[in-house]
mmCIF file of C-alpha atoms (C1' of nucleotides) in Angstrom:
data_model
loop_
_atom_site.group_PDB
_atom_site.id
_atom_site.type_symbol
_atom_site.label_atom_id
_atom_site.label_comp_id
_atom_site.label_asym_id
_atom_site.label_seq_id
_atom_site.Cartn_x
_atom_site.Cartn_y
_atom_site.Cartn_z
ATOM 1 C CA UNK A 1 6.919 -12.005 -39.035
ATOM 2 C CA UNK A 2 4.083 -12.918 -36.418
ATOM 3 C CA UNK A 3 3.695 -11.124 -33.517
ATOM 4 C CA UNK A 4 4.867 -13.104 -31.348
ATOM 5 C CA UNK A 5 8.340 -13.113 -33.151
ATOM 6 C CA UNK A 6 8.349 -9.075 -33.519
ATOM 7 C CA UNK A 7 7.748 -9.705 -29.645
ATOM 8 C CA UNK A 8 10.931 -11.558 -29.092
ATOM 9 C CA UNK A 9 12.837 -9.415 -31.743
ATOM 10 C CA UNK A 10 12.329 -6.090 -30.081
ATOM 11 C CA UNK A 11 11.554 -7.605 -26.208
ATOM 12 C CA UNK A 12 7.947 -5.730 -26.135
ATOM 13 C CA UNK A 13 5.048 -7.582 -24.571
ATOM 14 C CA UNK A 14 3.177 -8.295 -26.818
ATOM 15 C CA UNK A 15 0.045 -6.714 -25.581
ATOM 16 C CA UNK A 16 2.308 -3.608 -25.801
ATOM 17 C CA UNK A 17 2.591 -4.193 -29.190
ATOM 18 C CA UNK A 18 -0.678 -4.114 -29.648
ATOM 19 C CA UNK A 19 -1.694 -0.866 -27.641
ATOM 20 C CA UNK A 20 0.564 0.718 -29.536
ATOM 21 C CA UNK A 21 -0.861 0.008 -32.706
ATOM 22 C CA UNK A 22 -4.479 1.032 -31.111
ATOM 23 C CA UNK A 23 -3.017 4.368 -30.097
ATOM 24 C CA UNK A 24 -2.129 5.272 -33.642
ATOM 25 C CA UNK A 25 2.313 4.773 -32.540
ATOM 26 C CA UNK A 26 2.606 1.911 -35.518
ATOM 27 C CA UNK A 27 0.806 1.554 -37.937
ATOM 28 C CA UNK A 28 -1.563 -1.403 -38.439
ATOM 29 C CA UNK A 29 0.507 -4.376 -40.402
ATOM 30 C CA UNK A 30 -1.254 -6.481 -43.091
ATOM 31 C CA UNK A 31 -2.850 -9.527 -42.062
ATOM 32 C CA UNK A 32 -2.735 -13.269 -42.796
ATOM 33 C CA UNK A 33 -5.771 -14.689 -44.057
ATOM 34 C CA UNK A 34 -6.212 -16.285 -40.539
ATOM 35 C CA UNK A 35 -6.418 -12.612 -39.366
ATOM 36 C CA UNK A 36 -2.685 -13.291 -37.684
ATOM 37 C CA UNK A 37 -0.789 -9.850 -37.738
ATOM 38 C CA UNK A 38 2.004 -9.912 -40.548
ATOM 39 C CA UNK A 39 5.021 -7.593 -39.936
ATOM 40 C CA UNK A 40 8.341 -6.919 -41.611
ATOM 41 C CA UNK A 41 11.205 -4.613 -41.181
ATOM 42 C CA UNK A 42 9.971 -1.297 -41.008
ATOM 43 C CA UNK A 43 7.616 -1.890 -38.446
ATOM 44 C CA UNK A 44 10.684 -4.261 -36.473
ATOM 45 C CA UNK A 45 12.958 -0.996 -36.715
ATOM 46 C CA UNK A 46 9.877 1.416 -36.108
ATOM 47 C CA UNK A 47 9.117 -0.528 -32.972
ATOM 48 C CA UNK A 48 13.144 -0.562 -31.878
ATOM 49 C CA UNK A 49 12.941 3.279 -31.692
ATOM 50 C CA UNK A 50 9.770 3.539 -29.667
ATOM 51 C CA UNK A 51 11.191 0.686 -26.722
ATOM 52 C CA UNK A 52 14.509 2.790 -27.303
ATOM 53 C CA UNK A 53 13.143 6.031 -26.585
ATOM 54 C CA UNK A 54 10.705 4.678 -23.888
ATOM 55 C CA UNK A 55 13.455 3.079 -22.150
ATOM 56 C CA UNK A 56 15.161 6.608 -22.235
ATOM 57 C CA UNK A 57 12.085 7.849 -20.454
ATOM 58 C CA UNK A 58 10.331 9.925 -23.649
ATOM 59 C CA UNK A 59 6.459 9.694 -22.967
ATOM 60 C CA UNK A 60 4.455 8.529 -25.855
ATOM 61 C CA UNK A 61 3.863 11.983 -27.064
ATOM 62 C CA UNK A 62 7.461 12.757 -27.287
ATOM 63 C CA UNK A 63 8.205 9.603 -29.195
ATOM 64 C CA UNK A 64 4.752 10.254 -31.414
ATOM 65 C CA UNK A 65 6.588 14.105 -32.507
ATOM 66 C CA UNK A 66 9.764 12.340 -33.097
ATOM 67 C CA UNK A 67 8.462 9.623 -35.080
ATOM 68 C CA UNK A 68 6.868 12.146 -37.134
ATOM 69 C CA UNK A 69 10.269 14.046 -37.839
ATOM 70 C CA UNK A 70 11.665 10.800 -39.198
ATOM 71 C CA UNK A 71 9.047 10.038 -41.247
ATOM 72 C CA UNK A 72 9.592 13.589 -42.439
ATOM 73 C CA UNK A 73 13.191 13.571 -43.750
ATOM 74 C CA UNK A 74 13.194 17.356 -44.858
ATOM 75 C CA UNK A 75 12.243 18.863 -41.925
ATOM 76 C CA UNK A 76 14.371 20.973 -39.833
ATOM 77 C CA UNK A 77 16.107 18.478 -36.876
ATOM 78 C CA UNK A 78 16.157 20.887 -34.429
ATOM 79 C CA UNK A 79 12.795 20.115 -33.232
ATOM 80 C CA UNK A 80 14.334 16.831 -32.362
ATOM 81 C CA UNK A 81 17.111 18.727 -30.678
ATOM 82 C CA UNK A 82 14.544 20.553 -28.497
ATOM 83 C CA UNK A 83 12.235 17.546 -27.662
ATOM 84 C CA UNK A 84 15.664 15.452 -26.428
ATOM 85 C CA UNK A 85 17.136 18.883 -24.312
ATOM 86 C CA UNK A 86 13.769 19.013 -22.826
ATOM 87 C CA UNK A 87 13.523 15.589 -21.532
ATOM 88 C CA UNK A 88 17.020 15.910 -20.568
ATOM 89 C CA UNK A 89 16.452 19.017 -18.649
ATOM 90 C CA UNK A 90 13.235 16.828 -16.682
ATOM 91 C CA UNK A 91 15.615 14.291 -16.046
ATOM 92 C CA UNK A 92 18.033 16.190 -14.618
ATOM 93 C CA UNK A 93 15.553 17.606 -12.196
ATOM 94 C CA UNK A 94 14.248 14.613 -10.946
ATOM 95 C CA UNK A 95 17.721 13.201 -10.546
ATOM 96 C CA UNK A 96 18.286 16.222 -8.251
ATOM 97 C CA UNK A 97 14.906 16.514 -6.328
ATOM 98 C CA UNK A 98 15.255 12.545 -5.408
ATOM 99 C CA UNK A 99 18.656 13.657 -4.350
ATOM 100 C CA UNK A 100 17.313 16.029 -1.802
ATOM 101 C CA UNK A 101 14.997 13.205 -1.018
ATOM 102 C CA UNK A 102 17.752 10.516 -0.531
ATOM 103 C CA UNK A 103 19.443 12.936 2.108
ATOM 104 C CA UNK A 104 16.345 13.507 4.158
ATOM 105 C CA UNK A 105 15.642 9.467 4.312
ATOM 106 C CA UNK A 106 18.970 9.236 5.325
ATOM 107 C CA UNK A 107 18.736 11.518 7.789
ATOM 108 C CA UNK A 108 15.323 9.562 8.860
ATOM 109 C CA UNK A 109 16.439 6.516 8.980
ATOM 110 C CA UNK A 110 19.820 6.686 10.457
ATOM 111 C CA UNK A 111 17.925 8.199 13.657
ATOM 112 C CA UNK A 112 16.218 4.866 14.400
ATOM 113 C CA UNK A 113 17.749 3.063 17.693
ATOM 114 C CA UNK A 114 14.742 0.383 17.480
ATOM 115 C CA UNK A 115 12.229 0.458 20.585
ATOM 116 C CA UNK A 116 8.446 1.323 20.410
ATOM 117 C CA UNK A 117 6.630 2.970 17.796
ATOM 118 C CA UNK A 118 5.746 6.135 20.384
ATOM 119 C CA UNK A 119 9.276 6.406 20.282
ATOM 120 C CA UNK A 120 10.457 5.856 16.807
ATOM 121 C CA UNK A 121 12.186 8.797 15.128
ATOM 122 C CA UNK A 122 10.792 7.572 11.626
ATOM 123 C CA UNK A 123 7.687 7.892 12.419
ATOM 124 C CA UNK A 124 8.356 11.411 14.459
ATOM 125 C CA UNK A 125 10.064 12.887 11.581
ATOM 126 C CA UNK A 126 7.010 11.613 8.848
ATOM 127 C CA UNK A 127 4.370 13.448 10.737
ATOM 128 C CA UNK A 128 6.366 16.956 10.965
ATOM 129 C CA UNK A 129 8.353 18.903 7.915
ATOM 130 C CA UNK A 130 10.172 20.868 10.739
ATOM 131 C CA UNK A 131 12.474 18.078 11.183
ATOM 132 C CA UNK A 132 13.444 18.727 7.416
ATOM 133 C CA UNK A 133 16.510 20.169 6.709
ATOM 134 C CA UNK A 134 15.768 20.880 3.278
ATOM 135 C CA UNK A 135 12.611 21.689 0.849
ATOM 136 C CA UNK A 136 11.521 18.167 -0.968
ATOM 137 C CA UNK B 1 -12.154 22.997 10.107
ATOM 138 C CA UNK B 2 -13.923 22.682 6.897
ATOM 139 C CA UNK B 3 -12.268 20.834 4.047
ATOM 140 C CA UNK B 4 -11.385 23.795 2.373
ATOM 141 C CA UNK B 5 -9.057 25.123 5.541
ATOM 142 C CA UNK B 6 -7.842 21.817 6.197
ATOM 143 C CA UNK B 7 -6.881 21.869 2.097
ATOM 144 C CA UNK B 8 -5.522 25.049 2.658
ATOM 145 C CA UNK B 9 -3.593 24.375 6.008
ATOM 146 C CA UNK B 10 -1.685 21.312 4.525
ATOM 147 C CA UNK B 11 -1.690 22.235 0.995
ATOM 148 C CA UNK B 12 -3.405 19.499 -0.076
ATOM 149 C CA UNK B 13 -6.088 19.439 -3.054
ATOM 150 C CA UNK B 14 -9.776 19.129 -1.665
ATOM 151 C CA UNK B 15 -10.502 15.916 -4.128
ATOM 152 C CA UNK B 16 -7.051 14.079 -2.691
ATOM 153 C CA UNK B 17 -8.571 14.741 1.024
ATOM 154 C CA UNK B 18 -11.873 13.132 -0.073
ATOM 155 C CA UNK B 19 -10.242 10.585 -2.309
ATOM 156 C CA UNK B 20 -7.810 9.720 0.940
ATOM 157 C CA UNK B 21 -11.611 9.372 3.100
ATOM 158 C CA UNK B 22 -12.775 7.263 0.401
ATOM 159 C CA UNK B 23 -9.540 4.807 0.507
ATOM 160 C CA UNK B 24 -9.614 4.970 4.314
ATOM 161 C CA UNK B 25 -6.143 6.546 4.248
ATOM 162 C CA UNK B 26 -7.826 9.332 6.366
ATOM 163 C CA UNK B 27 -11.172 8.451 9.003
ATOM 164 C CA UNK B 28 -14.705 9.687 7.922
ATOM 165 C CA UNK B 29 -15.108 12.911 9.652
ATOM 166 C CA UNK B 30 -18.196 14.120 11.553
ATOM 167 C CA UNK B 31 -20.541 16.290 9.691
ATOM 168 C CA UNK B 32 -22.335 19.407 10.066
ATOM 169 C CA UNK B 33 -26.192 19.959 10.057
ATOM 170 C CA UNK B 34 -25.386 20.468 6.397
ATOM 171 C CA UNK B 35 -23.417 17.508 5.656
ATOM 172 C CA UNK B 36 -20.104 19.464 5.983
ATOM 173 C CA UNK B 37 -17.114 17.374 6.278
ATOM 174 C CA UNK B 38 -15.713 18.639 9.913
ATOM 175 C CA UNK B 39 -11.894 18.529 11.070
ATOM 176 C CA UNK B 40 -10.230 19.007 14.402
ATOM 177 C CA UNK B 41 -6.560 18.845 14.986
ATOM 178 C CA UNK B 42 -5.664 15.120 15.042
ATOM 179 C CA UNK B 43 -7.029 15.087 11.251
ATOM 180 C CA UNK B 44 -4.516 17.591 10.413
ATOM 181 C CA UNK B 45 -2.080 15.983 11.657
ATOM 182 C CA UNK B 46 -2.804 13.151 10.259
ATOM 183 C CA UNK B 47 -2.818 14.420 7.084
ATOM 184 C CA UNK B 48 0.233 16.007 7.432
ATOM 185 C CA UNK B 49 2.062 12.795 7.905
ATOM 186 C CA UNK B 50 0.587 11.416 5.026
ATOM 187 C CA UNK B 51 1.637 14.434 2.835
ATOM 188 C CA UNK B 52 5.332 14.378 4.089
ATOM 189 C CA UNK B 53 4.972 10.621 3.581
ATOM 190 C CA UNK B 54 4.010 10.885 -0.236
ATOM 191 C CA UNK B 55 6.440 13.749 -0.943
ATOM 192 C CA UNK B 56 9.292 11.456 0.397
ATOM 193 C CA UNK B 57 7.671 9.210 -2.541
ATOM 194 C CA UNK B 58 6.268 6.253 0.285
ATOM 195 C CA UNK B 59 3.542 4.409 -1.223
ATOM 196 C CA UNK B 60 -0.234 4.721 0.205
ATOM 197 C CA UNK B 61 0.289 1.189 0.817
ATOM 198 C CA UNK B 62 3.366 1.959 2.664
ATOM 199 C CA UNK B 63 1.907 4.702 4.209
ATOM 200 C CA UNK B 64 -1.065 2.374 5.627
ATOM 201 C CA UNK B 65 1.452 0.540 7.345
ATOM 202 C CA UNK B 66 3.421 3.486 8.795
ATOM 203 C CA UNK B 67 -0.334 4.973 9.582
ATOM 204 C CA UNK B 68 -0.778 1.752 11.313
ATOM 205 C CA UNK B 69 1.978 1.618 13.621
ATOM 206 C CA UNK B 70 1.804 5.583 14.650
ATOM 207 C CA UNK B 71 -1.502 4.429 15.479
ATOM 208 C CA UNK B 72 -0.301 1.500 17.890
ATOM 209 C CA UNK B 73 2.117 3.320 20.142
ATOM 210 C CA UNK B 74 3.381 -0.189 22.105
ATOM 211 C CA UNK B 75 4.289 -1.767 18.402
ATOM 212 C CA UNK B 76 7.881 -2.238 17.285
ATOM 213 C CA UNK B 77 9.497 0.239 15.799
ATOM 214 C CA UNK B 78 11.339 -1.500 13.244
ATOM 215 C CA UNK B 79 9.023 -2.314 10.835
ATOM 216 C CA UNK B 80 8.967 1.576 10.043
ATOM 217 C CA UNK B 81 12.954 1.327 10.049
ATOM 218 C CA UNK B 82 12.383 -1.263 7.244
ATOM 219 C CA UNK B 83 9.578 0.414 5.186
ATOM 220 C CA UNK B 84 12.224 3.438 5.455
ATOM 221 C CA UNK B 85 15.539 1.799 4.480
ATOM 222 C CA UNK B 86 13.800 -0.439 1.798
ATOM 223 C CA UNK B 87 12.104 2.934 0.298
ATOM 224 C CA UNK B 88 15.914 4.545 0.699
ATOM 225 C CA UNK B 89 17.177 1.537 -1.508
ATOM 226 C CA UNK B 90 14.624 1.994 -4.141
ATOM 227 C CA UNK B 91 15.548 5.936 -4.194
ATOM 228 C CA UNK B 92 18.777 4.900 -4.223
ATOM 229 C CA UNK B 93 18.344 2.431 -7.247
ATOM 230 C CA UNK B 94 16.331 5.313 -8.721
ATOM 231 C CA UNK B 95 19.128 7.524 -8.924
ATOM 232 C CA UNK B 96 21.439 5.521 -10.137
ATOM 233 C CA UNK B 97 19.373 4.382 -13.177
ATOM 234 C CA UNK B 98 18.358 8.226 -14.212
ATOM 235 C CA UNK B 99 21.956 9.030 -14.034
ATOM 236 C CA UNK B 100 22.738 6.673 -16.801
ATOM 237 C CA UNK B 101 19.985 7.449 -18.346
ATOM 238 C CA UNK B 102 20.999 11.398 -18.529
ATOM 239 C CA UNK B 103 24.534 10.227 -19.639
ATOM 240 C CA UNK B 104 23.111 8.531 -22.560
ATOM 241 C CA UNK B 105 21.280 11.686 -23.299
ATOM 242 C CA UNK B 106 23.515 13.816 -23.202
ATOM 243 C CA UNK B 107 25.846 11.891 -25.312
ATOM 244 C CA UNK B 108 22.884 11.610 -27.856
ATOM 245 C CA UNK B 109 22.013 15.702 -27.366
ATOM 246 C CA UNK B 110 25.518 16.880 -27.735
ATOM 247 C CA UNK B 111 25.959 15.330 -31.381
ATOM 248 C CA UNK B 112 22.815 17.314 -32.599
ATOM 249 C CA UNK B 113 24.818 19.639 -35.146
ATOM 250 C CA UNK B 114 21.357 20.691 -36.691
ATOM 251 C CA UNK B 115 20.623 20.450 -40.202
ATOM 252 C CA UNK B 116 17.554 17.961 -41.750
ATOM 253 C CA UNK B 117 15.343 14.718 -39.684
ATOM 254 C CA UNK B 118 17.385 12.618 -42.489
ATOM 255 C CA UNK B 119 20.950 13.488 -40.800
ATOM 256 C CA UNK B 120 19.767 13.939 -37.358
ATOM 257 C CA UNK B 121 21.953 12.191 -34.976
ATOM 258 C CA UNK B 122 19.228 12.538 -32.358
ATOM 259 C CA UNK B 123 16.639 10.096 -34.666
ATOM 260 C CA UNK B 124 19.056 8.203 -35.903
ATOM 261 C CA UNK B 125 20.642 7.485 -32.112
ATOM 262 C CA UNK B 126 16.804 6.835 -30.975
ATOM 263 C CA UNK B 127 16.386 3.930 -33.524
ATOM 264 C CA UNK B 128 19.862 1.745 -32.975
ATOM 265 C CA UNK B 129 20.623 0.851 -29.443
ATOM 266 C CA UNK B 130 24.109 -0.477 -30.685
ATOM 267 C CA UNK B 131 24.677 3.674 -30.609
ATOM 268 C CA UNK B 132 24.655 3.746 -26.583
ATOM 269 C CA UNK B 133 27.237 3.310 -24.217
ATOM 270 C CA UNK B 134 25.915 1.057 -21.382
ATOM 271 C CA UNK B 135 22.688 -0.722 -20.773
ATOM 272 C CA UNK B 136 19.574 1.462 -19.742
ATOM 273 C "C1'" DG C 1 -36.738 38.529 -0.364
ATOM 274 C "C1'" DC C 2 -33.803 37.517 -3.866
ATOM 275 C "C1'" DT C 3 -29.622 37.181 -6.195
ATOM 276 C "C1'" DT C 4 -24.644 36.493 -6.263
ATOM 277 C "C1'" DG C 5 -20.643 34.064 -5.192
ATOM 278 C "C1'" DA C 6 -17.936 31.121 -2.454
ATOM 279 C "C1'" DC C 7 -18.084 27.030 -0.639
ATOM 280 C "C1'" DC C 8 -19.645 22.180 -0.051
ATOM 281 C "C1'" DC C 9 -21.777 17.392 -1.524
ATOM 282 C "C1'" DC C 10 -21.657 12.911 -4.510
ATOM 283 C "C1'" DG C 11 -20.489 9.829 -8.208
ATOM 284 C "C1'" DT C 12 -18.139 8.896 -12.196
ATOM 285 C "C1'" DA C 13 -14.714 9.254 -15.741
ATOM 286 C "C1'" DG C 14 -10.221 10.672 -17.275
ATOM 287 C "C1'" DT C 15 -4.968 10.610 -16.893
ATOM 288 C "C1'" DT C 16 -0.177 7.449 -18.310
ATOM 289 C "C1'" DG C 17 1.609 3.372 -20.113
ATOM 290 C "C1'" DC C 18 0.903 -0.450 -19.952
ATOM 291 C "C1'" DT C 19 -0.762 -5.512 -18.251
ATOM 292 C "C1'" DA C 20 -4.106 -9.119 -17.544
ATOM 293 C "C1'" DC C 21 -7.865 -11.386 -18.339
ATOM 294 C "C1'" DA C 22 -12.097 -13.890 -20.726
ATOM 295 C "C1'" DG C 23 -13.686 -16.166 -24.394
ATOM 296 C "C1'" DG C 24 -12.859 -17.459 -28.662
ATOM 297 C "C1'" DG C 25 -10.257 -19.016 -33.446
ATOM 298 C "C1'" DT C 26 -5.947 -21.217 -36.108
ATOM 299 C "C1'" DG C 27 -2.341 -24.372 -37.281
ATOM 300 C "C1'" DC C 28 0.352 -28.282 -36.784
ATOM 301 C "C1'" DA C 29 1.921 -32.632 -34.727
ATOM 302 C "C1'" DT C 30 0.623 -36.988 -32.719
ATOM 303 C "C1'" DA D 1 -9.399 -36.040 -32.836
ATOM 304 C "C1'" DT D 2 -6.851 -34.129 -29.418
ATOM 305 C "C1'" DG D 3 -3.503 -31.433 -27.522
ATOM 306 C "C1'" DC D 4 -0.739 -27.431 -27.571
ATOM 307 C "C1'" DA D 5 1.213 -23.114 -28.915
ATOM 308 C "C1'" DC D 6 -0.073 -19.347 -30.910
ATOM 309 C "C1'" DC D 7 -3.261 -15.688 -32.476
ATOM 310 C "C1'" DC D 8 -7.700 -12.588 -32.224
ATOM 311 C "C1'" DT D 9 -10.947 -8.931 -29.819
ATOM 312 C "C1'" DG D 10 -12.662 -6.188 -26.154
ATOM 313 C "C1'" DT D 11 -12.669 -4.821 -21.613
ATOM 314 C "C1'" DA D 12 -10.995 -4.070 -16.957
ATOM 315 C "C1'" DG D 13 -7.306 -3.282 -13.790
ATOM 316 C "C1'" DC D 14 -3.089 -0.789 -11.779
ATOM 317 C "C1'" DA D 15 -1.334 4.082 -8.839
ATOM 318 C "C1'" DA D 16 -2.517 8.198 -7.213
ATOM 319 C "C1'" DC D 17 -4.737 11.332 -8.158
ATOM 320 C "C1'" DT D 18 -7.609 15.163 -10.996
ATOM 321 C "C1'" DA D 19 -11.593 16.922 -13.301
ATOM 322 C "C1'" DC D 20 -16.267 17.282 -14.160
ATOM 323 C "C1'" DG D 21 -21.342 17.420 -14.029
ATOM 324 C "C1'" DG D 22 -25.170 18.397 -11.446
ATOM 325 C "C1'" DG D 23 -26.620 19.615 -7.473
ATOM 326 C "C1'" DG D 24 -27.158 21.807 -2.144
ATOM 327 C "C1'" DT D 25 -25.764 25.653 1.602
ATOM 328 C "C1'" DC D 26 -24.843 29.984 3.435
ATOM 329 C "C1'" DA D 27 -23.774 34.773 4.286
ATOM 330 C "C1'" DA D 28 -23.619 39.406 2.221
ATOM 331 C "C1'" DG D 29 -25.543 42.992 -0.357
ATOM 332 C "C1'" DC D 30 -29.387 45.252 -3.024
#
DNA sequence: GCTTGACCCCGTAGTTGCTACAGGGTGCAT
DNA sequence: ATGCACCCTGTAGCAACTACGGGGTCAAGC
């Protein structure tokens, strides 16, 4: 398999694929005698679980630890247990503080009425917290 | 004011207040005898929109453009309206995806039972899509 | 008068996770 | 032989900072 069809296989960019190989996330493939990148399975199902757990929003570190447990199948899972709790956890926060952040736009916007900018509520609210009704 | 009180009064790093100058987010300030950076109150202020403006996650370009009209008093007030509700939407849209996103997380958390990498349901849900409930 | 420490200056490079070139080589069909 | 799709490398760009190196300034204390 040539790049270009892992590319299609998995939906990564190819330039993706390729910055992740320079960054040590796959491994380098064998080559052609053209020079061509040559893949095959492994690195097709190695790359599914790195778009997987980018897409779930695990940084490149994350995914680098849990690679390594799956390379590793003796080791204790619960590592794995703790990285994905963790990142859960984050999540959850930043579904809550852009919560509080949705209410105060809300709250910003709705007070337009249109007229001029020395007027506007929008921009009255931007320049002073104390309009806030909450910490954000 | 010296940059370290303005830092100080609107808790904002020294290097973001010169990196702001640089972009010409904030105006070059007159200097001392010793090439001190020197504030008065309109800087502040300034600066104090801009902060509110990037906690409520606006854009600096976004930001130029609310700057912009604050700075024209006579302008229309609805372009800020639409730099607001647009920014609301993408908040909005933000939301939404990280809330899928923490379903399918905790779906894939909640099956860790412990044990070895070569059972883990966490690894194994990381490398199949076809495990997951709805798109992310 | 000299040191100490807090503060300030500038310019550049690093961060994250890609993406986009520029400038070239390969392989196959027409 | 000419066109085209595909591949290669290396480097630079993006957003919005943050950190660092190597220096200057200033007031207080000995």
């Amino acid at each position: 398999m040539k790049i270009g069809e892992l590319s299609r296989a998995t939906g990564t960019n190819i330039e993706t694929i390729r910055y992740y190989e320079r960054i040590g996330l796959l491994p380098a493939p064998h080559r052609t005698a053209a020079n061509y990148r040559s893949y095959c399975e492994p690195h097709r199902a190695r790359l599914t679980f790195v778009r997987h757990s980018r897409d779930l929003g695990f940084t490149i570190d994350e995914i680098r630890s849990l690679l390594d447990l799956s390379d590793d199948p003796g080791r204790d899972c619960s590592e794995a247990d703790r990285i994905a709790s963790r990142h859960l956890e984050q999540v959850e926060d930043k579904i809550a503080q852009l919560t509080r952040l949705r209410d105060e736009l809300t709250r910003i916007v709705g007070r337009c009425r249109g007229g001029v900018a020395a007027d506007c509520r929008v921009i009255e609210a931007l320049g002073d917290h104390r309009h806030c009704k909450s910490a954000h």
